Short mmCIF file of C-alpha atoms in Angstrom, two decimals:
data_model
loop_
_atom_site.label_atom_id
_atom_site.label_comp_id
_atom_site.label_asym_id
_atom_site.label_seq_id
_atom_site.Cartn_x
_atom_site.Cartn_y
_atom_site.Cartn_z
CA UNK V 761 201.34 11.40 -8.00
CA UNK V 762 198.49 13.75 -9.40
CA UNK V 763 196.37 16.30 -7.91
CA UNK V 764 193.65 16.18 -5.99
CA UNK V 765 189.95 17.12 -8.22
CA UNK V 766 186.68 17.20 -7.40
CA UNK V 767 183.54 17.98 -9.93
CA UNK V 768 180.01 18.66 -9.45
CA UNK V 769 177.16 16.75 -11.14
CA UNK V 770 173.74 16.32 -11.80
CA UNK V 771 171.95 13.29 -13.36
CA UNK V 772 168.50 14.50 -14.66
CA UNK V 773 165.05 12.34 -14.71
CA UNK V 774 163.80 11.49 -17.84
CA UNK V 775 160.55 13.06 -17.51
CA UNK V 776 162.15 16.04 -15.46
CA UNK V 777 161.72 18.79 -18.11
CA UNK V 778 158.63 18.07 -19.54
CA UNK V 779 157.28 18.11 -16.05
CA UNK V 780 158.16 20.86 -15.09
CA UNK V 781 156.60 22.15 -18.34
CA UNK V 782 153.56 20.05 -17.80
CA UNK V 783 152.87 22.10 -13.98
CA UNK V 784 153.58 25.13 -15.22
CA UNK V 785 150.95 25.40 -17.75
CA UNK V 786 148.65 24.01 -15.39
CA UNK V 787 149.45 26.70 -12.62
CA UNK V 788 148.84 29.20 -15.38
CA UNK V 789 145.51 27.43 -16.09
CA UNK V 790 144.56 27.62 -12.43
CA UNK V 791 145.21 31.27 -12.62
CA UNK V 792 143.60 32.33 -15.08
CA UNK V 793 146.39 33.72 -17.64
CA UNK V 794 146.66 30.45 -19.91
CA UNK V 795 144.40 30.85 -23.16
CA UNK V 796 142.04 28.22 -24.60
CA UNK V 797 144.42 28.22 -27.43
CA UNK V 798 147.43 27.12 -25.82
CA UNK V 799 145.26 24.31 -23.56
CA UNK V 800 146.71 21.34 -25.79
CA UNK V 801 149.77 22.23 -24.75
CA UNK V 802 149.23 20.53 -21.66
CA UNK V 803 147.71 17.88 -22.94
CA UNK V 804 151.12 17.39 -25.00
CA UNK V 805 153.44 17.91 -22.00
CA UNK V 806 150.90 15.14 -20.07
CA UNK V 807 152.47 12.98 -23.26
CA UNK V 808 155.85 14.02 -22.87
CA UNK V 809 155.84 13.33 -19.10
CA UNK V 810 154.31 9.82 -19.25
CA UNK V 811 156.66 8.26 -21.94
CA UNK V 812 159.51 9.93 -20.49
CA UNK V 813 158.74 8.73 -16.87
CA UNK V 814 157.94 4.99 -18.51
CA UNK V 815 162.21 5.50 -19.61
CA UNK V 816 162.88 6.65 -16.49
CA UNK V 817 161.12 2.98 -15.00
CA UNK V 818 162.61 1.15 -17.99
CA UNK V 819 166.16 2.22 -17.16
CA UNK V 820 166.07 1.35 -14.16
CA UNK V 821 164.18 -1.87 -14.21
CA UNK V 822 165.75 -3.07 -17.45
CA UNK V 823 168.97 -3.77 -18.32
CA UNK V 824 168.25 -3.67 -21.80
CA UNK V 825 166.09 -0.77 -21.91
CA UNK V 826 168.57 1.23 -24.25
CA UNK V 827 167.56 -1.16 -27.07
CA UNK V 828 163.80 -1.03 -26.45
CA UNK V 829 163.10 2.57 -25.78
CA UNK V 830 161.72 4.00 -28.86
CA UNK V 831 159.02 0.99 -28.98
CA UNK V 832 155.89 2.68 -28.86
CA UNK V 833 154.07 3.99 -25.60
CA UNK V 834 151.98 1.14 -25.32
CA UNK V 835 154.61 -1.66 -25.82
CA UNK V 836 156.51 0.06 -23.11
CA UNK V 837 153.71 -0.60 -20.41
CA UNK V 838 153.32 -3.91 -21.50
CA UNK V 839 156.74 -4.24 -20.63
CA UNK V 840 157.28 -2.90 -17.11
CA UNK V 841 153.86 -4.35 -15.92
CA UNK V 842 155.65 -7.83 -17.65
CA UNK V 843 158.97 -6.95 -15.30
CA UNK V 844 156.63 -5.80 -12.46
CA UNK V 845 154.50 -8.36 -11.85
CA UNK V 846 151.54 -6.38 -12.49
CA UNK V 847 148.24 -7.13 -14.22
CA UNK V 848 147.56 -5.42 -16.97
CA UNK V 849 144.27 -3.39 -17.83
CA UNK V 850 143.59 -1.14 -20.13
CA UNK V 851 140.15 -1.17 -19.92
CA UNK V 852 139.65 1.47 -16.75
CA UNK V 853 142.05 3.00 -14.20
CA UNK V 854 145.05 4.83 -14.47
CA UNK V 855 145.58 3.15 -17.92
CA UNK V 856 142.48 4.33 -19.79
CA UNK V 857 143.51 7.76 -19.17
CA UNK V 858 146.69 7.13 -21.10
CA UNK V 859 145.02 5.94 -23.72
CA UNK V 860 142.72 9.23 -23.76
CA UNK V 861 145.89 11.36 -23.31
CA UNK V 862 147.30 9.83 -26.51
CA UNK V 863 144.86 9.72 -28.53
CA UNK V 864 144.26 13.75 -28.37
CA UNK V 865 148.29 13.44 -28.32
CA UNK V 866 148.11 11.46 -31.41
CA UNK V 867 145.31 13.64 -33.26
CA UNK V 868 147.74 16.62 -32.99
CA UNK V 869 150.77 14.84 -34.27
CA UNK V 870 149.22 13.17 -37.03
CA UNK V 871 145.66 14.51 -37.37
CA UNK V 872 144.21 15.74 -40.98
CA UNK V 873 142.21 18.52 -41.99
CA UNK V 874 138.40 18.41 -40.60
CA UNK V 875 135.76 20.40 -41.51
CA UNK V 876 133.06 21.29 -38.66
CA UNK V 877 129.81 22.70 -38.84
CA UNK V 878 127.45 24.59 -36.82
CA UNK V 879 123.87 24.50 -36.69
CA UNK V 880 121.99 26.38 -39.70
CA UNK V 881 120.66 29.85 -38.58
CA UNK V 882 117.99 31.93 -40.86
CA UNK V 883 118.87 34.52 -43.05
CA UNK V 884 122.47 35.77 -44.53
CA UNK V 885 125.67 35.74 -42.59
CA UNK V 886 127.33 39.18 -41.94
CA UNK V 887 129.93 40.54 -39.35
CA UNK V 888 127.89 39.78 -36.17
CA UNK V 889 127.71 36.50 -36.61
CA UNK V 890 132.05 36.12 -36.43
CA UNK V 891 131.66 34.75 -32.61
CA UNK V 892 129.75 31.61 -33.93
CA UNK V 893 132.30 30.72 -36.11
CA UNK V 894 135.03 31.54 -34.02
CA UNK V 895 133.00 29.19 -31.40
CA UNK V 896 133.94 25.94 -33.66
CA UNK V 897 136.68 23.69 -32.34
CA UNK V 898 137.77 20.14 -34.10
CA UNK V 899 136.04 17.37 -32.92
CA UNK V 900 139.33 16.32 -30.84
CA UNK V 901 139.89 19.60 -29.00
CA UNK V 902 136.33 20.10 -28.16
CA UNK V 903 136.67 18.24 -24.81
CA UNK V 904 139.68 20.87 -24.11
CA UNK V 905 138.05 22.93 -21.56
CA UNK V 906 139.67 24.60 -18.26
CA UNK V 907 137.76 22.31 -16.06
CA UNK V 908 138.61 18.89 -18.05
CA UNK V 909 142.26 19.78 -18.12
CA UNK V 910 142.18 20.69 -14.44
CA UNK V 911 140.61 16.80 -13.33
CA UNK V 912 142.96 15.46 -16.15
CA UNK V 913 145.82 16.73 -14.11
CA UNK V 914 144.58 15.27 -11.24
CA UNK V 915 144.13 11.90 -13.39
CA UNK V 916 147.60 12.23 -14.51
CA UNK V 917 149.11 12.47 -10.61
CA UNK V 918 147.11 9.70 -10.09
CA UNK V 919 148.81 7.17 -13.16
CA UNK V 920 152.04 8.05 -12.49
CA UNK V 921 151.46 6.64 -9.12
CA UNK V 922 150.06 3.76 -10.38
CA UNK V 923 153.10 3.39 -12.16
CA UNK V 924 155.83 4.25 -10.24
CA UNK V 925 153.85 2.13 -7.17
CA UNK V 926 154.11 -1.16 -9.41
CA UNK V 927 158.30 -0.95 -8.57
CA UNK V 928 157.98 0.35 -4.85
CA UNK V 929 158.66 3.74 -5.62
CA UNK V 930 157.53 6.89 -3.48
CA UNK V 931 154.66 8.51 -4.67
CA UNK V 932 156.82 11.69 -5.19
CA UNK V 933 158.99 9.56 -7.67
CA UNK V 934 157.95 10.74 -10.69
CA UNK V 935 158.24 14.26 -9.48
CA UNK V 936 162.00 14.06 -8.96
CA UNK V 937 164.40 16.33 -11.17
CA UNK V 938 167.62 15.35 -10.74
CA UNK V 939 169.66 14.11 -7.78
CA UNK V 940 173.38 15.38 -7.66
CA UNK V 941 176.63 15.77 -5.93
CA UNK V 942 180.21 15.37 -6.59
CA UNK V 943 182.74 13.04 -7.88
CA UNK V 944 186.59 13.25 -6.44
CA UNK V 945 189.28 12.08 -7.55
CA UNK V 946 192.43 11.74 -5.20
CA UNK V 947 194.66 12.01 -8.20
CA UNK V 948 196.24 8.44 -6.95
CA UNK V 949 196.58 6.22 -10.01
#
C-alpha cells in the first residue's frame, strides 16, 4: 500500500498573461504615467490577447485544435464561428476591429522603413524648429493617441464578448486566469 499525496495546481488561460499585460498598460494610460512611445504596446498586447483567447475557444470547442492552432488569426475565426453556428462578418462589428487591431499589429511586425514629411515652412531650419520634427509619427501609428486607445479598449471588451457569447460563455470568460485546486492520490494502486 502507498502513501497518501496530495498536490496543488493551476491550469492557466491562454490569453491570461497577455491580459493581464494588456489592462495594465491601459490603467497606466488612464493615469497618466504611460508615454506616447510605449502606446503600441497595447495595441500589441490587444493582439496577443485576441489570438490567445481564440486558443483558449479552440481548445475547448475542438478536439483537434492542437493541429490547427498556428493557422493564422483569421482562419481561426472562420473556424469557431464554423463550430459555433455563427454568421460570419467581417465587414462591421466586433470583427472589423480585429481586423484594425492587426493590421497596426501587422505594420509593427513586418512593416518597412517610411519616410514622412511635414508641411514646407519659409526660411532655414535651425534648433527651434526640433519639436516639428519630433511631431512626425509613421503613417500607422498616427491614429495612436490616448483617447483612440482608451475607446479601442472598450472595443476590445466588447469582441471578446462577441466571441466568447457565440459558445455560451459568461461575459467575464475571457477575463479568467486560471482556475485551480488539488489532485490526491490515496496511494491505493
Amino acid at each position: 500500500m502507498g502513501i497518501d499525496r496530495w498536490r496543488p495546481y493551476k491550469e492557466f488561460t491562454a490569453q491570461s498573461t497577455a491580459l493581464q499585460a494588456f489592462y495594465a498598460m491601459v490603467g497606466r494610460l488612464q493615469q497618466g504615467d504611460l508615454l506616447e512611445k510605449e502606446y503600441p504596446t497595447i495595441v500589441v498586447f490587444m493582439a496577443f490577447s485576441l489570438e490567445a483567447y481564440l486558443n483558449t475557444l479552440g481548445d475547448r470547442q475542438i478536439p483537434f485544435w492542437d493541429d490547427i492552432e498556428r493557422l493564422p488569426w483569421r482562419n481561426k475565426i472562420k473556424i469557431l464561428h464554423k463550430a459555433a453556428e455563427a454568421e460570419l462578418n467581417w465587414a462591421q462589428g466586433p470583427l472589423q476591429f480585429a481586423i484594425k487591431i492587426f493590421q497596426i499589429r501587422d505594420k509593427l511586425a513586418h512593416g518597412k522603413p517610411e519616410r514622412v514629411c511635414g508641411s514646407w515652412e519659409p526660411g532655414r531650419p535651425d534648433n527651434t524648429q526640433k519639436e516639428k520634427t519630433d511631431a512626425l509619427k509613421s503613417n500607422h501609428l498616427a491614429l495612436l493617441t490616448k483617447e483612440w486607445l482608451l475607446d479601442s479598449a472598450e472595443q476590445f471588451r466588447k469582441l471578446m464578448l462577441y466571441l466568447g457569447n457565440m459558445f455560451g460563455y459568461h461575459e467575464s470568460d475571457h477575463l479568467s486566469v486560471a482556475l485551480g485546486g488539488f489532485d490526491y492520490d490515496d496511494g491505493i494502486d
